[in-house]
Structures are given as structure tokens and as C-alpha cells.
Coordinates of C-alpha atoms in Angstrom, one line a residue:
X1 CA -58.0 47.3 -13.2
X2 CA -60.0 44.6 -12.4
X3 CA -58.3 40.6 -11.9
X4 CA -59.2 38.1 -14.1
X5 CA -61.2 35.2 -11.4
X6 CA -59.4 32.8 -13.8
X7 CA -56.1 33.5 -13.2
X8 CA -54.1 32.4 -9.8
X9 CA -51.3 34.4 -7.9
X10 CA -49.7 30.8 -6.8
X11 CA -47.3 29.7 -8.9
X12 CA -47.9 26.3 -10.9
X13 CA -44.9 24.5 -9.5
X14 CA -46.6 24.6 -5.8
X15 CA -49.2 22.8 -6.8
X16 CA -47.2 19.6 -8.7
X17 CA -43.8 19.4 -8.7
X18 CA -42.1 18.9 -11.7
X19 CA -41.9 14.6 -12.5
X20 CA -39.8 13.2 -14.9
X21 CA -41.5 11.7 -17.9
X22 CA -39.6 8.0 -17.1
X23 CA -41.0 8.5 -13.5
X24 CA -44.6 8.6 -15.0
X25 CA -43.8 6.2 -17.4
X26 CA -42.5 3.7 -15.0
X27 CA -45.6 4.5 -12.1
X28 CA -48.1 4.0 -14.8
X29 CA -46.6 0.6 -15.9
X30 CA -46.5 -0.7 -12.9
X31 CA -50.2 0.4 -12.0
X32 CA -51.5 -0.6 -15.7
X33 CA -49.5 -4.5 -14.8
X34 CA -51.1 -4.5 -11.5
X35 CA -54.6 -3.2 -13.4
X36 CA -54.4 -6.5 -15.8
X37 CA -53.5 -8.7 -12.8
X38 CA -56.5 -7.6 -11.0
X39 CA -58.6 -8.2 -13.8
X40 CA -57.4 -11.2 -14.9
X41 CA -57.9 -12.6 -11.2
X42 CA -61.6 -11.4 -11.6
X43 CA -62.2 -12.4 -15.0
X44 CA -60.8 -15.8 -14.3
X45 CA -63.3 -16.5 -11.0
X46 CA -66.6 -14.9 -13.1
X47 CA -65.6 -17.8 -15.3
X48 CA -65.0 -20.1 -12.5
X49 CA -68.5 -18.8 -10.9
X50 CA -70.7 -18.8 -14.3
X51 CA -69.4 -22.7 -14.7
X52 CA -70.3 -24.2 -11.1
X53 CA -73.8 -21.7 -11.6
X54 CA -74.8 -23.0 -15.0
X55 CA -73.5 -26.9 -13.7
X56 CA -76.0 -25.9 -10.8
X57 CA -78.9 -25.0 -12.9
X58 CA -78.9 -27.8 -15.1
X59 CA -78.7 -30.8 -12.5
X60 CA -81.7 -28.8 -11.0
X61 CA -83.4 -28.6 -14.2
X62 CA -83.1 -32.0 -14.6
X63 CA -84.1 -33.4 -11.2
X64 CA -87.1 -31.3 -11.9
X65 CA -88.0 -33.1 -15.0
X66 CA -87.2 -36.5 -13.3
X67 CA -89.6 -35.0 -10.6
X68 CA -92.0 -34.3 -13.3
X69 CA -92.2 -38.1 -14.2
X70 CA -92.4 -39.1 -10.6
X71 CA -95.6 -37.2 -10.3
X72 CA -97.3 -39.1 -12.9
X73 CA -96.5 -42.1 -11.2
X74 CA -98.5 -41.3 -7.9
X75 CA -101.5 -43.3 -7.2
X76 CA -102.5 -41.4 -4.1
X77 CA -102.6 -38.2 -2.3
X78 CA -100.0 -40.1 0.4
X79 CA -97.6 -41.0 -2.3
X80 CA -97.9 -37.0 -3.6
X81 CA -97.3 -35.8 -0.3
X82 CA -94.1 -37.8 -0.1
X83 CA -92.9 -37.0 -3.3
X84 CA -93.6 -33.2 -3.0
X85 CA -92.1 -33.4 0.6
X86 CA -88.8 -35.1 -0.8
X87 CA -88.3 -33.0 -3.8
X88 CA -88.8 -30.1 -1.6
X89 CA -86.3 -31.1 0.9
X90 CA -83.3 -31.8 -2.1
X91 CA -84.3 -28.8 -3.1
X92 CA -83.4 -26.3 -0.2
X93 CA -80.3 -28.4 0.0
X94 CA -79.3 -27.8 -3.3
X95 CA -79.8 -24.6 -2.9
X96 CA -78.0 -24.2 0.7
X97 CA -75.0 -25.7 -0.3
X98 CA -74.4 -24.0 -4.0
X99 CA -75.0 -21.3 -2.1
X100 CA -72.4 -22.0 -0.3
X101 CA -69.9 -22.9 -3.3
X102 CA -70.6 -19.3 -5.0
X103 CA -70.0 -17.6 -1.7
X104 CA -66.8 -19.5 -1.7
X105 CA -65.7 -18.7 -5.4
X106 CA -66.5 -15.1 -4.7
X107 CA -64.6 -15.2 -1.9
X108 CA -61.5 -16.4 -3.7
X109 CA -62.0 -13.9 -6.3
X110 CA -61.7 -11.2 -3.9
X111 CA -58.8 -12.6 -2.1
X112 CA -56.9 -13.2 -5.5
X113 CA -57.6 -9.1 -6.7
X114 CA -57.1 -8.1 -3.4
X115 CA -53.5 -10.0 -3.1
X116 CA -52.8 -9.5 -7.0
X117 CA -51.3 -5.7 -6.3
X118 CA -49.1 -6.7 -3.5
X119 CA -47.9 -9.6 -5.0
X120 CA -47.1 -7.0 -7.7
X121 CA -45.5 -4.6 -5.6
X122 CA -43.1 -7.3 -4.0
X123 CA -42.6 -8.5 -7.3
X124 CA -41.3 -5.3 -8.7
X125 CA -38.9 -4.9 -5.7
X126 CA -37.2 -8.2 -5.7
X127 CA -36.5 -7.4 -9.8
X128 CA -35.3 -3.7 -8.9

């Protein structure tokens, strides 16, 4: 008689107890609720972060083309300099400090999914 490598001498109940379909049902609402939460929370600061990124690009875009203009107005390799030096300067600014504000969005997106589930959890156990 050979045994079957498929088969297992321990019996199914050891290895998950028997749950009541209500006591699935209600685990996996609450986990799906939380799920949506979380996602919403995300959903709503990738909106928040594509809008302050896209305002970003544009008033760079456009101080570029202004800087564009100012070029044609130098006269010497002085006023160049100055110009070039200036528009370098905004720039790393600019860049510094919406780097800053996208760092900070981000940051509140993570600290609203990360809060979402217990905020969840509490809720559920002031309504039960």
C-alpha cells in the first residue's frame, strides 16, 4: 500500500477553525470600508499633488519665456551675465521650495492612509 503525498493525516479543522459566514461577512466589510478610505485619502492627495505640480510647471514655463524675451534685450555680455545669473538663482528657488510643497503633500497623504484604518477601527467600536 503506498500513501498518496497528497493526502494529510491532520484533520482539516486544525488548520482553520470553523467561522461563521456573518463573521466573514462582517471582517471583510469592515476591511473593504477601511480599503476605500485608504484609497480615497490617496486618490484625493495624487489630485492635490498633480495640481500644485502642473501650477508649478506652468509658472516655470512661463518665466522661461519671459526669460526668453529678456535675452533679446541684452546689449552686452555684462547684462547676459546678470540675466543668466538671475534667472538661474529664481530657478533653484523655485525648485527648492516646490520641492518642498510636494514633500509636504506626500506627507499628508501618507498621514491621512496611515490614520484612515484607525479612525475606522474606532469608528466601528463607538457604533457597536
Amino acid at each position: 500500500m503506498t500513501v498518496s503525498p497528497f493526502k494529510t493525516t491532520a484533520p482539516e479543522a486544525a488548520l482553520m477553525p470553523p467561522v461563521s459566514f456573518d463573521t466573514m461577512m462582517t471582517g471583510g466589510r469592515e476591511a473593504v470600508e477601511t480599503w476605500f478610505q485608504i484609497n480615497r485619502a490617496v486618490v484625493d492627495a495624487a489630485g492635490r499633488i498633480a495640481q500644485e505640480y502642473s501650477r508649478f510647471v506652468m509658472g516655470r514655463l512661463n518665466e522661461d519665456f519671459a526669460s526668453q524675451k529678456q535675452l533679446s534685450a541684452c546689449r552686452s555680455p555684462v547684462d547676459f551675465i546678470e540675466m543668466a545669473n538671475g534667472f538661474a538663482q529664481k530657478a533653484v528657488r523655485d525648485y527648492m521650495d516646490e520641492a518642498t510643497r510636494l514633500t509636504a503633500l506626500a506627507t499628508e497623504a501618507f498621514s491621512a492612509a496611515a490614520v484612515t484604518p484607525a479612525v475606522t477601527a474606532a469608528h466601528h467600536q463607538a457604533v457597536d
